[in-house]
Structure formats: C-alpha cells, structure tokens
Short mmCIF file of C-alpha atoms and ligand atoms in Angstrom, two decimals:
data_model
loop_
_atom_site.label_atom_id
_atom_site.label_comp_id
_atom_site.label_asym_id
_atom_site.label_seq_id
_atom_site.Cartn_x
_atom_site.Cartn_y
_atom_site.Cartn_z
CA MET A 1 -17.94 31.80 65.03
CA LEU A 2 -19.35 28.51 63.89
CA VAL A 3 -22.89 28.50 62.66
CA HIS A 4 -24.79 25.24 62.50
CA LEU A 5 -27.21 25.08 59.63
CA ASP A 6 -29.67 22.28 60.07
CA ILE A 7 -31.31 21.80 56.73
CA VAL A 8 -34.45 19.84 57.37
CA PHE A 9 -35.38 17.92 54.28
CA GLU A 10 -39.01 16.95 54.23
CA PRO A 11 -39.55 13.90 52.04
CA ASP A 12 -42.61 13.77 49.79
CA THR A 13 -45.68 11.89 50.83
CA ILE A 14 -45.83 8.76 48.70
CA VAL A 15 -48.75 6.58 47.68
CA ALA A 16 -49.13 3.15 46.10
CA ILE A 17 -51.50 0.24 45.73
CA ALA A 18 -49.96 -2.33 48.08
CA THR A 19 -51.96 -5.37 46.96
CA PRO A 20 -51.22 -7.29 43.74
CA PRO A 21 -52.85 -6.16 40.49
CA GLY A 22 -56.23 -7.62 39.67
CA ARG A 23 -59.51 -8.10 41.49
CA GLY A 24 -59.66 -9.34 45.04
CA GLY A 25 -61.67 -9.29 48.22
CA ILE A 26 -59.55 -6.47 49.58
CA GLY A 27 -57.31 -3.91 47.93
CA ILE A 28 -54.97 -1.73 49.94
CA VAL A 29 -53.79 1.76 49.13
CA ARG A 30 -51.02 3.04 51.33
CA LEU A 31 -49.94 6.63 51.95
CA SER A 32 -46.73 7.48 53.81
CA GLY A 33 -45.35 10.89 54.71
CA SER A 34 -46.19 13.98 56.70
CA LEU A 35 -49.21 14.77 54.50
CA ALA A 36 -50.73 11.29 54.72
CA ARG A 37 -53.58 12.35 57.01
CA THR A 38 -54.18 15.67 55.33
CA ILE A 39 -54.53 13.91 51.99
CA ALA A 40 -56.62 11.01 53.25
CA GLU A 41 -59.18 12.67 55.50
CA PRO A 42 -61.13 14.67 52.89
CA MET A 43 -61.49 11.47 50.84
CA LEU A 44 -63.36 9.84 53.70
CA ARG A 45 -66.48 10.08 55.79
CA LEU A 46 -65.63 8.58 59.16
CA ARG A 47 -67.88 7.98 62.16
CA GLN A 48 -64.91 8.53 64.46
CA PRO A 49 -61.75 10.47 63.65
CA LEU A 50 -58.56 8.62 62.77
CA ALA A 51 -56.51 7.64 65.81
CA PRO A 52 -53.03 6.07 65.94
CA ALA A 53 -52.96 2.30 65.37
CA GLN A 54 -56.77 2.11 65.28
CA ALA A 55 -58.78 0.73 62.41
CA ARG A 56 -61.78 2.84 61.45
CA LEU A 57 -64.71 1.96 59.26
CA GLY A 58 -65.52 4.72 56.83
CA SER A 59 -66.97 5.59 53.46
CA ILE A 60 -64.76 6.53 50.56
CA LEU A 61 -66.20 9.54 48.75
CA ASP A 62 -65.74 10.75 45.22
CA ASP A 63 -65.10 14.44 44.52
CA GLN A 64 -68.89 15.11 44.53
CA GLY A 65 -69.23 13.53 47.95
CA ALA A 66 -70.95 10.38 46.67
CA VAL A 67 -70.07 7.09 48.40
CA LEU A 68 -67.78 4.83 46.35
CA ASP A 69 -67.03 2.12 48.87
CA GLU A 70 -66.88 1.17 52.51
CA ALA A 71 -63.30 0.80 53.71
CA VAL A 72 -61.31 0.06 56.83
CA VAL A 73 -58.83 2.86 57.28
CA THR A 74 -55.87 2.58 59.61
CA TYR A 75 -53.65 5.41 60.71
CA PHE A 76 -50.13 4.85 62.08
CA ARG A 77 -48.51 7.89 63.64
CA ALA A 78 -44.80 8.56 63.13
CA PRO A 79 -42.51 7.08 64.29
CA HIS A 80 -44.62 4.00 65.08
CA SER A 81 -45.20 2.83 61.53
CA TYR A 82 -43.53 0.65 58.93
CA THR A 83 -41.73 3.59 57.33
CA GLY A 84 -41.28 5.56 60.54
CA GLU A 85 -43.48 8.28 58.97
CA ASP A 86 -47.20 8.96 59.24
CA ILE A 87 -49.04 6.23 57.32
CA VAL A 88 -52.68 5.92 56.29
CA GLU A 89 -53.83 2.63 54.81
CA PHE A 90 -57.13 2.22 53.02
CA ALA A 91 -58.35 -1.37 52.94
CA ALA A 92 -61.09 -1.07 50.35
CA HIS A 93 -62.72 -3.70 48.14
CA GLY A 94 -60.23 -4.99 45.61
CA ALA A 95 -61.73 -3.35 42.53
CA PRO A 96 -58.97 -2.03 40.26
CA VAL A 97 -61.04 1.01 39.15
CA LEU A 98 -61.63 2.01 42.76
CA LEU A 99 -58.00 1.58 43.80
CA ASP A 100 -56.83 3.52 40.74
CA TYR A 101 -59.27 6.28 41.62
CA LEU A 102 -57.92 6.48 45.20
CA LEU A 103 -54.40 6.64 43.82
CA ARG A 104 -55.30 9.41 41.38
CA ILE A 105 -57.07 11.53 43.98
CA ALA A 106 -54.18 11.11 46.44
CA ILE A 107 -51.76 12.27 43.75
CA GLN A 108 -53.99 15.22 42.89
CA ARG A 109 -53.97 16.17 46.55
CA GLY A 110 -50.18 16.25 46.72
CA ALA A 111 -48.89 12.71 47.06
CA ARG A 112 -46.36 11.21 44.67
CA LEU A 113 -46.50 7.68 43.26
CA ALA A 114 -44.06 5.53 45.24
CA ARG A 115 -41.11 3.94 43.49
CA PRO A 116 -40.59 0.17 43.85
CA GLY A 117 -39.44 -0.61 47.38
CA GLU A 118 -39.75 2.99 48.51
CA PHE A 119 -41.77 2.23 51.65
CA THR A 120 -39.09 -0.23 52.78
CA GLN A 121 -36.35 2.19 51.75
CA ARG A 122 -37.92 4.76 54.06
CA ALA A 123 -38.08 2.17 56.85
CA TYR A 124 -34.35 1.69 56.33
CA LEU A 125 -33.60 5.44 56.12
CA SER A 126 -35.53 6.08 59.32
CA GLY A 127 -33.45 3.39 61.05
CA ARG A 128 -36.36 1.00 61.65
CA LEU A 129 -34.70 -1.72 59.57
CA ASP A 130 -31.07 -2.23 58.72
CA LEU A 131 -30.12 -3.20 55.19
CA THR A 132 -30.05 -6.97 55.79
CA GLN A 133 -33.57 -6.73 57.24
CA ALA A 134 -34.78 -4.61 54.33
CA GLU A 135 -33.39 -7.19 51.89
CA ALA A 136 -35.21 -9.88 53.86
CA VAL A 137 -38.54 -8.14 53.17
CA ASN A 138 -38.07 -8.78 49.47
CA ASP A 139 -36.84 -12.34 50.04
CA LEU A 140 -39.91 -13.05 52.13
CA ILE A 141 -42.25 -11.72 49.45
CA SER A 142 -40.41 -13.71 46.76
CA ALA A 143 -40.28 -16.99 48.73
CA HIS A 144 -41.38 -20.15 46.88
CA THR A 145 -41.05 -22.52 49.82
CA LEU A 146 -42.15 -22.12 53.41
CA HIS A 147 -38.57 -22.81 54.48
CA GLN A 148 -37.37 -19.85 52.38
CA ALA A 149 -40.02 -17.72 54.02
CA LYS A 150 -38.93 -18.82 57.51
CA LEU A 151 -35.29 -18.00 56.90
CA ALA A 152 -36.23 -14.63 55.41
CA ALA A 153 -38.46 -13.94 58.43
CA ALA A 154 -35.56 -14.76 60.79
CA GLN A 155 -33.41 -12.30 58.89
CA LEU A 156 -36.19 -9.71 58.91
CA GLY A 157 -36.34 -10.21 62.66
CA GLY A 158 -32.68 -9.19 62.75
CA ALA A 159 -30.93 -12.58 63.11
CA LEU A 160 -28.00 -11.47 60.98
CA SER A 161 -27.77 -8.05 62.57
CA ARG A 162 -27.85 -9.58 66.05
CA THR A 163 -24.97 -11.90 65.17
CA LEU A 164 -22.95 -9.03 63.75
CA ALA A 165 -23.60 -6.46 66.49
CA PRO A 166 -21.37 -7.96 69.26
CA LEU A 167 -18.59 -8.67 66.75
CA LYS A 168 -18.71 -5.09 65.53
CA GLN A 169 -18.60 -3.92 69.15
CA GLN A 170 -15.48 -6.02 69.82
CA LEU A 171 -13.89 -4.62 66.69
CA ILE A 172 -14.57 -1.05 67.78
CA GLU A 173 -13.16 -1.75 71.24
CA LEU A 174 -10.01 -3.23 69.76
CA ILE A 175 -9.59 -0.26 67.44
CA ALA A 176 -10.08 2.14 70.35
CA ALA A 177 -7.53 0.31 72.50
CA LEU A 178 -4.98 0.27 69.69
CA GLU A 179 -5.57 3.89 68.84
CA ALA A 180 -4.94 4.77 72.47
CA GLY A 181 -1.76 2.72 72.27
CA VAL A 182 -0.66 4.48 69.12
CA ASP A 183 -1.26 7.87 70.67
CA PHE A 184 0.92 6.94 73.62
CA ALA A 185 3.59 5.33 71.47
CA GLU A 186 6.16 7.94 72.48
CA ASP A 187 5.81 6.91 76.10
CA ASP A 188 6.54 3.36 74.98
CA LEU A 189 3.47 2.11 76.78
CA ASP A 190 2.65 -1.37 75.66
CA LEU A 191 -1.05 -1.36 76.30
CA LEU A 192 -1.77 -4.69 74.66
CA PRO A 193 0.76 -7.43 74.20
CA GLU A 194 0.83 -8.73 70.60
CA ALA A 195 -0.53 -12.14 71.54
CA ALA A 196 -3.54 -10.56 73.17
CA ILE A 197 -4.17 -8.51 70.04
CA ARG A 198 -4.01 -11.62 67.88
CA ASP A 199 -6.44 -13.40 70.19
CA ARG A 200 -8.87 -10.57 70.00
CA ILE A 201 -8.67 -10.45 66.21
CA ALA A 202 -9.25 -14.20 66.05
CA GLY A 203 -12.22 -13.80 68.40
CA ILE A 204 -13.83 -11.57 65.79
CA SER A 205 -12.67 -13.22 62.59
CA LEU A 206 -13.57 -16.82 63.47
CA PRO A 207 -17.30 -16.18 63.91
CA LEU A 208 -17.26 -13.95 60.82
CA ASP A 209 -15.61 -16.73 58.81
CA ALA A 210 -18.29 -19.12 60.05
CA LEU A 211 -20.97 -16.68 58.97
CA ALA A 212 -19.35 -16.34 55.54
CA GLY A 213 -19.56 -20.14 55.31
CA THR A 214 -23.36 -19.98 55.48
CA PHE A 215 -23.54 -18.33 52.05
CA ARG A 216 -23.53 -21.62 50.18
CA TYR A 217 -26.66 -22.77 51.96
CA GLY A 218 -28.15 -19.27 52.08
CA ARG A 219 -27.84 -18.92 48.33
CA LEU A 220 -29.21 -22.39 47.73
CA VAL A 221 -32.31 -21.62 49.80
CA ARG A 222 -32.78 -18.22 48.22
CA ASP A 223 -32.00 -18.99 44.58
CA GLY A 224 -32.57 -22.75 44.43
CA ALA A 225 -30.90 -25.11 41.96
CA ARG A 226 -31.59 -26.64 38.55
CA LEU A 227 -31.70 -30.39 38.33
CA ALA A 228 -31.70 -32.03 34.90
CA ILE A 229 -32.72 -35.66 34.37
CA VAL A 230 -30.84 -37.17 31.43
CA GLY A 231 -30.27 -40.61 29.98
CA LEU A 232 -31.18 -42.91 27.13
CA PRO A 233 -34.73 -43.18 25.81
CA ASN A 234 -36.93 -45.46 27.92
CA ALA A 235 -34.68 -45.44 30.99
CA GLY A 236 -37.60 -44.10 33.04
CA LYS A 237 -36.61 -40.42 33.19
CA SER A 238 -40.15 -39.11 32.85
CA SER A 239 -41.43 -41.71 35.32
CA LEU A 240 -38.83 -40.61 37.85
CA PHE A 241 -39.63 -36.97 37.13
CA ASN A 242 -43.31 -37.61 37.90
CA ARG A 243 -42.41 -39.59 41.03
CA LEU A 244 -40.26 -36.76 42.37
CA LEU A 245 -43.02 -34.24 41.63
CA GLU A 246 -45.62 -36.62 43.04
CA TYR A 247 -47.97 -36.09 40.14
CA ASP A 248 -48.18 -37.19 36.51
CA ARG A 249 -46.74 -34.18 34.76
CA ALA A 250 -44.80 -35.85 31.93
CA ILE A 251 -46.18 -38.32 29.43
CA ILE A 252 -44.83 -41.83 29.86
CA THR A 253 -44.99 -44.55 27.25
CA ALA A 254 -43.13 -47.75 26.47
CA GLN A 255 -42.28 -46.12 23.14
CA PRO A 256 -38.72 -44.71 23.12
CA GLY A 257 -38.49 -41.06 22.14
CA THR A 258 -41.80 -39.97 23.71
CA THR A 259 -40.37 -36.92 25.45
CA ARG A 260 -39.34 -34.41 22.80
CA ASP A 261 -39.40 -31.15 24.64
CA THR A 262 -37.78 -30.39 27.97
CA ILE A 263 -40.26 -29.84 30.78
CA ALA A 264 -39.34 -27.82 33.86
CA GLU A 265 -41.33 -27.90 37.09
CA PRO A 266 -40.67 -26.46 40.55
CA LEU A 267 -40.01 -28.95 43.35
CA ASP A 268 -39.72 -28.15 47.06
CA LEU A 269 -37.13 -30.56 48.45
CA GLU A 270 -36.77 -30.04 52.20
CA GLY A 271 -37.36 -26.35 51.65
CA ILE A 272 -34.82 -26.03 48.85
CA PRO A 273 -36.57 -24.68 45.75
CA LEU A 274 -35.47 -26.87 42.88
CA THR A 275 -36.31 -26.69 39.22
CA LEU A 276 -36.63 -30.24 37.98
CA ILE A 277 -36.09 -30.70 34.26
CA ASP A 278 -37.18 -33.75 32.26
CA THR A 279 -35.37 -34.09 28.96
CA ALA A 280 -35.60 -36.05 25.74
CA GLY A 281 -33.60 -39.27 25.71
CA LEU A 282 -30.03 -38.88 24.50
CA ARG A 283 -30.24 -41.48 21.74
CA ASP A 284 -27.06 -42.08 19.84
CA VAL A 285 -27.29 -39.81 16.80
CA LEU A 286 -25.69 -42.36 14.47
CA ALA A 287 -27.39 -45.51 15.67
CA ALA A 288 -31.00 -44.40 15.83
CA PRO A 289 -33.49 -43.34 13.21
CA GLU A 290 -34.48 -39.95 14.55
CA THR A 291 -37.17 -37.56 13.56
CA GLU A 292 -36.49 -33.88 13.32
CA ALA A 293 -38.47 -33.29 16.52
CA GLU A 294 -36.40 -35.84 18.37
CA ARG A 295 -33.17 -34.30 17.10
CA GLU A 296 -34.32 -30.90 18.38
CA GLY A 297 -35.30 -32.55 21.67
CA ILE A 298 -31.82 -33.99 22.04
CA ALA A 299 -30.28 -30.58 21.36
CA ARG A 300 -32.46 -29.12 24.11
CA SER A 301 -31.46 -31.92 26.48
CA ARG A 302 -27.83 -30.96 25.96
CA THR A 303 -28.60 -27.31 26.71
CA SER A 304 -30.42 -28.29 29.91
CA MET A 305 -27.46 -30.42 30.88
CA ALA A 306 -25.10 -27.51 30.36
CA ASP A 307 -27.27 -25.17 32.46
CA ALA A 308 -28.02 -27.57 35.32
CA ASP A 309 -26.47 -27.36 38.77
CA LEU A 310 -26.95 -31.07 39.20
CA ILE A 311 -27.56 -33.89 36.74
CA LEU A 312 -29.34 -37.18 37.33
CA HIS A 313 -28.09 -39.71 34.81
CA VAL A 314 -30.84 -42.32 34.66
CA VAL A 315 -29.98 -45.79 33.40
CA ASP A 316 -32.36 -48.69 32.88
CA ALA A 317 -30.96 -51.18 35.42
CA ALA A 318 -32.17 -54.10 33.29
CA THR A 319 -29.75 -53.05 30.54
CA LEU A 320 -26.63 -53.27 32.72
CA LEU A 321 -23.98 -55.59 31.30
CA PRO A 322 -22.99 -58.77 33.17
CA GLY A 323 -20.90 -57.63 36.14
CA GLY A 324 -22.93 -54.44 36.38
CA ALA A 325 -21.03 -52.33 33.82
CA LEU A 326 -22.90 -49.58 31.98
CA PRO A 327 -23.85 -50.21 28.35
CA LEU A 328 -21.71 -48.37 25.79
CA GLU A 329 -24.13 -45.49 25.12
CA ASP A 330 -24.53 -44.83 28.85
CA ARG A 331 -20.76 -44.89 29.27
CA ARG A 332 -20.63 -42.15 26.65
CA ILE A 333 -23.16 -40.06 28.55
CA ALA A 334 -21.29 -40.70 31.82
CA SER A 335 -18.02 -39.55 30.27
CA THR A 336 -19.57 -36.18 29.37
CA LEU A 337 -20.52 -35.74 33.02
CA THR A 338 -17.11 -36.18 34.61
CA GLY A 339 -16.17 -33.22 36.75
CA ARG A 340 -19.78 -32.07 37.05
CA PRO A 341 -22.09 -32.65 40.02
CA SER A 342 -24.10 -35.68 38.94
CA LEU A 343 -25.71 -38.80 40.30
CA LEU A 344 -25.95 -42.17 38.59
CA VAL A 345 -29.49 -43.50 39.03
CA LEU A 346 -30.15 -47.14 38.19
CA ASN A 347 -33.88 -47.20 37.61
CA LYS A 348 -36.27 -50.15 37.16
CA SER A 349 -34.59 -51.86 40.12
CA ASP A 350 -37.79 -53.92 40.39
CA LEU A 351 -36.69 -55.75 37.22
CA ILE A 352 -33.34 -56.96 38.51
CA ALA A 353 -32.63 -59.66 41.09
CA THR A 354 -29.48 -58.34 42.75
CA PRO A 355 -29.00 -54.70 43.68
CA PRO A 356 -26.30 -52.96 41.60
CA GLN A 357 -22.96 -52.16 43.22
CA THR A 358 -22.68 -48.54 42.11
CA GLY A 359 -25.21 -45.77 41.72
CA ILE A 360 -28.55 -45.28 43.40
CA ALA A 361 -31.08 -48.01 42.73
CA THR A 362 -34.60 -46.71 42.23
CA SER A 363 -37.87 -47.96 40.91
CA ALA A 364 -40.14 -45.28 39.55
CA ARG A 365 -42.76 -48.04 39.40
CA THR A 366 -42.74 -49.04 43.10
CA GLY A 367 -41.19 -45.91 44.61
CA ASP A 368 -38.26 -47.90 46.01
CA GLY A 369 -35.08 -45.90 46.52
CA LEU A 370 -36.77 -42.51 46.02
CA ASP A 371 -35.96 -41.36 49.56
CA VAL A 372 -32.32 -42.38 49.12
CA LEU A 373 -32.24 -40.45 45.85
CA LYS A 374 -33.73 -37.33 47.45
CA GLN A 375 -31.18 -37.47 50.26
CA ALA A 376 -28.34 -37.94 47.76
CA ILE A 377 -29.56 -34.85 45.87
CA LEU A 378 -29.55 -32.80 49.08
CA ASP A 379 -26.10 -34.13 50.03
CA LEU A 380 -24.64 -33.30 46.63
CA LEU A 381 -26.07 -29.78 46.78
CA ASP A 382 -24.50 -29.55 50.23
CA ALA A 383 -27.88 -28.59 51.61
CA GLN A 384 -27.00 -29.19 55.24
CA PRO A 385 -29.55 -27.13 57.12
CA GLN A 386 -27.82 -24.55 59.28
CA THR A 387 -28.42 -24.61 62.99
CA GLU A 388 -27.76 -20.87 63.08
CA SER A 389 -30.66 -18.74 61.96
CA ALA A 390 -28.27 -16.01 60.78
CA LEU A 391 -27.56 -16.63 57.12
CA ILE A 392 -25.75 -14.81 54.37
CA SER A 393 -28.14 -15.08 51.46
CA ASN A 394 -27.10 -12.73 48.68
CA VAL A 395 -23.99 -11.77 46.78
CA ARG A 396 -23.89 -8.24 48.20
CA GLN A 397 -23.83 -9.52 51.76
CA ALA A 398 -21.32 -12.25 50.91
CA SER A 399 -18.91 -9.85 49.26
CA ALA A 400 -19.06 -7.33 52.13
CA LEU A 401 -18.49 -10.12 54.63
CA ASN A 402 -15.61 -11.54 52.62
CA ASP A 403 -14.02 -8.09 52.59
CA ALA A 404 -14.34 -7.94 56.38
CA CYS A 405 -12.83 -11.42 56.79
CA ALA A 406 -9.95 -10.65 54.42
CA ALA A 407 -9.12 -7.41 56.24
CA LEU A 408 -9.18 -9.19 59.60
CA HIS A 409 -6.86 -11.91 58.31
CA LYS A 410 -4.46 -9.22 57.14
CA ALA A 411 -4.70 -7.56 60.54
CA GLY A 412 -3.99 -10.93 62.18
CA GLU A 413 -0.88 -11.35 60.05
CA ALA A 414 0.27 -7.80 60.76
CA ALA A 415 -0.11 -8.47 64.48
CA GLY A 416 1.96 -11.64 64.06
CA GLN A 417 4.77 -9.68 62.46
CA ALA A 418 4.83 -7.04 65.19
CA LEU A 419 4.38 -4.28 62.60
CA PRO A 420 3.55 -0.80 63.89
CA HIS A 421 -0.05 -0.59 65.02
CA GLU A 422 -0.84 1.99 62.34
CA PHE A 423 -0.76 -0.84 59.78
CA LEU A 424 -2.97 -3.02 61.85
CA LEU A 425 -5.40 -0.19 62.39
CA LEU A 426 -5.73 0.36 58.66
CA ASP A 427 -6.86 -3.25 58.25
CA LEU A 428 -9.17 -3.11 61.24
CA HIS A 429 -10.83 0.06 59.98
CA GLN A 430 -11.27 -1.64 56.62
CA ALA A 431 -12.95 -4.59 58.35
CA LEU A 432 -15.24 -2.21 60.24
CA ASP A 433 -16.18 -0.41 57.02
CA ALA A 434 -17.04 -3.75 55.42
CA VAL A 435 -19.25 -4.77 58.37
CA ASP A 436 -20.98 -1.38 58.15
CA ALA A 437 -21.54 -1.86 54.42
CA LEU A 438 -23.11 -5.24 55.16
CA THR A 439 -25.70 -3.87 57.58
CA GLY A 440 -26.07 -0.68 55.60
CA ALA A 441 -24.65 1.63 58.27
CA THR A 442 -22.61 3.13 55.43
CA THR A 443 -23.82 2.25 51.96
CA PRO A 444 -23.54 4.50 48.90
CA ASP A 445 -26.85 5.79 47.55
CA GLU A 446 -26.43 4.18 44.13
CA ILE A 447 -26.19 0.75 45.75
CA LEU A 448 -29.22 1.46 47.93
CA ASN A 449 -31.24 2.53 44.91
CA LEU A 450 -30.32 -0.69 43.12
CA ILE A 451 -31.31 -2.80 46.09
CA PHE A 452 -34.73 -1.22 46.52
CA ALA A 453 -35.45 -1.04 42.80
CA ARG A 454 -35.84 -4.85 42.86
CA PHE A 455 -38.85 -4.59 45.15
CA CYS A 456 -42.44 -4.35 44.03
CA ILE A 457 -44.35 -1.09 44.18
CA GLY A 458 -46.24 -0.65 47.44
CA LYS A 459 -43.60 -2.37 49.57
N1 GDP B 501 -40.58 -51.99 35.62
C1 GDP B 501 -40.36 -50.68 35.58
N2 GDP B 501 -40.73 -49.96 34.50
C2 GDP B 501 -40.49 -48.64 34.47
C3 GDP B 501 -39.87 -47.98 35.58
N3 GDP B 501 -39.76 -46.67 35.27
C4 GDP B 501 -40.30 -46.51 34.04
N4 GDP B 501 -40.74 -47.70 33.55
C5 GDP B 501 -41.35 -47.94 32.26
O1 GDP B 501 -40.41 -47.66 31.25
C6 GDP B 501 -41.03 -47.08 30.11
C7 GDP B 501 -40.37 -45.77 29.77
O2 GDP B 501 -40.59 -44.85 30.81
P1 GDP B 501 -40.41 -43.32 30.62
O3 GDP B 501 -40.53 -42.69 31.96
O4 GDP B 501 -41.28 -42.80 29.52
O5 GDP B 501 -38.89 -43.26 30.14
P2 GDP B 501 -38.07 -42.05 29.49
O6 GDP B 501 -38.08 -42.25 28.04
O7 GDP B 501 -36.70 -42.22 30.05
O8 GDP B 501 -38.72 -40.79 29.91
C8 GDP B 501 -42.50 -46.94 30.47
O9 GDP B 501 -43.21 -48.02 29.92
C9 GDP B 501 -42.51 -46.99 31.98
O10 GDP B 501 -43.72 -47.49 32.48
C10 GDP B 501 -39.50 -48.76 36.72
O11 GDP B 501 -38.94 -48.30 37.71
N5 GDP B 501 -39.77 -50.10 36.66
MG1 MG B 502 -39.45 -39.27 28.78
#
C-alpha cells in the first residue's frame, strides 16, 4: 500500500525594517508569516481590530504599556499579500531607535530577522512572482534613470513571462505530439511530417532568438556604460564634459594641464545611465614639461581609456592641419584607439570657417553639434530603444535563453536530417528546461539564494 506523507513545512515569521536607514518622516517595519498578527497585536493599542487590506491607526506600546508612537498599521491576509503570507506593516515615524525597538520586540516574540531579499523570495516561492519578475523588483529599486525604472516595472508586470508563456506552451505541445509519435513508432504512424516539425520548431525558436537579441539593449539600460573623454590639453574636454552634464562640474581654464585628476559623473542619456569621465590631457611625455601631478593625471587618463566602453577623442578644430588632417600628437592618440568604440570630436568649431570633413564638429562654447554628438554616442552604443517591452536584462536570463535557443537549433537540425524523434526530443526537453530555468519554474536553490542575496533587507 502506498502511503502519502505530506510534510507541511511552516516557514518562520520574518521581520525587517523596510525603509532605508536613517531618520525620515515615516519608517516601516514589516512582518511576514503565519505569526505576523500574533506578534504584532500585543505591541499595539488599536481602536478597531486589524482587518485584511485595511489601514488602522493605533498606538505602539512599550513592554510597560506606555505609548511610544502613533502608527498606521496595515494587515494583509494570506494569500493576498506581497509574500503570499500574512503580513503586518507598521508605518511609524522614521526614528531609528523606535524602529529598532519594534524589530527587537518582534524578534523576542518569535519573529526572525529577514535575510536580504527574503520577502521577495517568499513571493517567488508562493508563486506570486516568477523569477524574472522577482529580479525586476531589485532592478526597479536600483534604477538610476526613469527609463530603467519603466523597463523594470514592465518586467515586474510580467512582460517577459507573458512573451515566454505561449512559446513554452507551443514547445510542450510539440513535445507531446512527438512523444505520441514515438510511442506509436511500431505502427509506423507518421503523425507529423518532418517539414511540419521543422516549421513548428522555427515558430518557437525565431521569437526566442529575437528575445535573446534584446540583451544588448537590456544590459545597457540596466548596467549603463562608461564614456571617457580624452585628448590633448586645451582641446575643450572639460568644457564638453560640463556641456554634456549641463552644469559646470569641471574646472576650465585657458591654461593647458588644468585637469589633473579624472572626474566621473553620472549622465542620463535618453534613459541610458552613463558614467562620463573627464580626464587629464594626454600631453606628449617627451615634448612637454610636466609636473608630477600632471604625469599622474596622464597615467589615470590611460586607465580610464582602458576601462571605458566608449571613448570621445576631442581635438581642437583650430589645430587641424591644412586639408583637415589631425596634428601629429592627435594622430598618435587616434592610433591607440583603433579597434575600440570611439568617436572623433572636433571641438571649437566656432573658431573655424569651414566645417571639417571627418568627425563630429562641436562647440562647447555655443552648444553647436551637441545633439549630433549625443545621437552618435547612442548609435555607437547601439542603444536603439526596443519596441517590445519584454527585455532580457541580466546575464542569468541571457544564458538560460541562449541555452534554449541553442537546443532548439539542434532540434531543428535533427528534424532536417530525419533522425529518430528520440534525438529531437532530447533537444526539445533541453530547450524546455532552459525556458523553465529562465522563469524560475525549475531553478536550483543555490542559484536562488545568490539571486535574492543581492537584494536589500526588507524587500
Ligand atoms: N572658442 C572656443 N573655446 C573653447 C571651446 N571649448 C573650450 N574652449 C576653451 O578652451 C580652453 C580649454 O578648455 P578646457 O575645457 O579646459 O580644455 P581641456 O584641457 O581639454 O579640458 C578654455 O579657455 C575654454 O574656454 C569651444 O568650443 N570654442
Ligand atoms: Mg580639462
């Protein structure tokens, strides 16, 4: 006789301060788990009892029953809460001593301090969010530009999951049809002609390939890019840097060698978070009388150049040779940039009569050419905004998706060679596993723990 043993594992009730450290108008302490209410209620004096999804005004009491604060307390009953468990949230005044006290009392009464990301991990484990949505929570919190936030919100809303769901369904149907065919192989029933199988594989792999192609943009929006401004002293690098930032961050003088240190500032370019780096002028080491500080500055410029995703080589347009050729020292700089993503910027265009034939003419003085420069930066980064809201935005997702695409391509080839369907099925199952890993339908615990460990506590 078979006996079913259902081991019901009751997770601990967890607690954390959900608002950032420091003082603020409001500070939130959040409890999640089956004991949330039992722990919270004795800490409170309420005019009306807690009710699901209702905010209640109440007094927070210390262990002697003295009032510590007035708070708005909200109860969410399982499964209608962020984690899918019972949740009680205290919105008290944002005094660190008070919030710490609430935390301590909750722990004394049986709660456990939440690990980073544990609330979201529970939302995932209870099936309220899939893994791509859970990752989007962290991306949203970490966003530096509104555009980043919007894309993360679309993903949190399930844009990626919605794109994947019908493709996964088609994959399952194909597997089922082929497995039926394999089972009936002895009867020599040809349930699906090979061409039809290939079509169906292509119908799944083409949209998945397209999705994989969004990673470039997804990563750019999520992680941004580093942009170093290099060139000879006095070319107008710092002026251009300030122009792009739209405020006077770097010191500008007519004196060559003013910028000694590299300065990095964030810049939101059409939603792409860039780090813009102004560097010391790359004066020829032999030709110029340098100071030690300038020499160190030049060394740092070279490091910034090596680390940058994109380099703006700024040249003083007034120093161009007759015919528009670059002066010798600039040719040297240009030669170190071959094979790297870079733009030649001919600055001080206001000083020359005819526009140069190559490069992007700008004037940091008048602002001329700045829009062209910004567009050229976006083009070189390949920052073509996607029309699709579903985006692959991290390496984990990209690698799972690539596995799925590779397996489907193998399946497509196997179908082309009229190999036995068992081979094809192996590949298709592999593709299905990869899609499941992407959404988190099947993801090993160690990977999950790594993903959620990157979150902040209280989320
Ligand atoms: N006429 C003109 N002068 C500029 C322009 N950009 C910068 N300058 C001047 O060139 C000098 C050097 O500028 P700066 O930004 O410090 O150059 P850097 O050494 O490359 O950082 C300063 O006197 C600036 O006012 C420009 O587009 N047109
Ligand atoms: Mg400078």
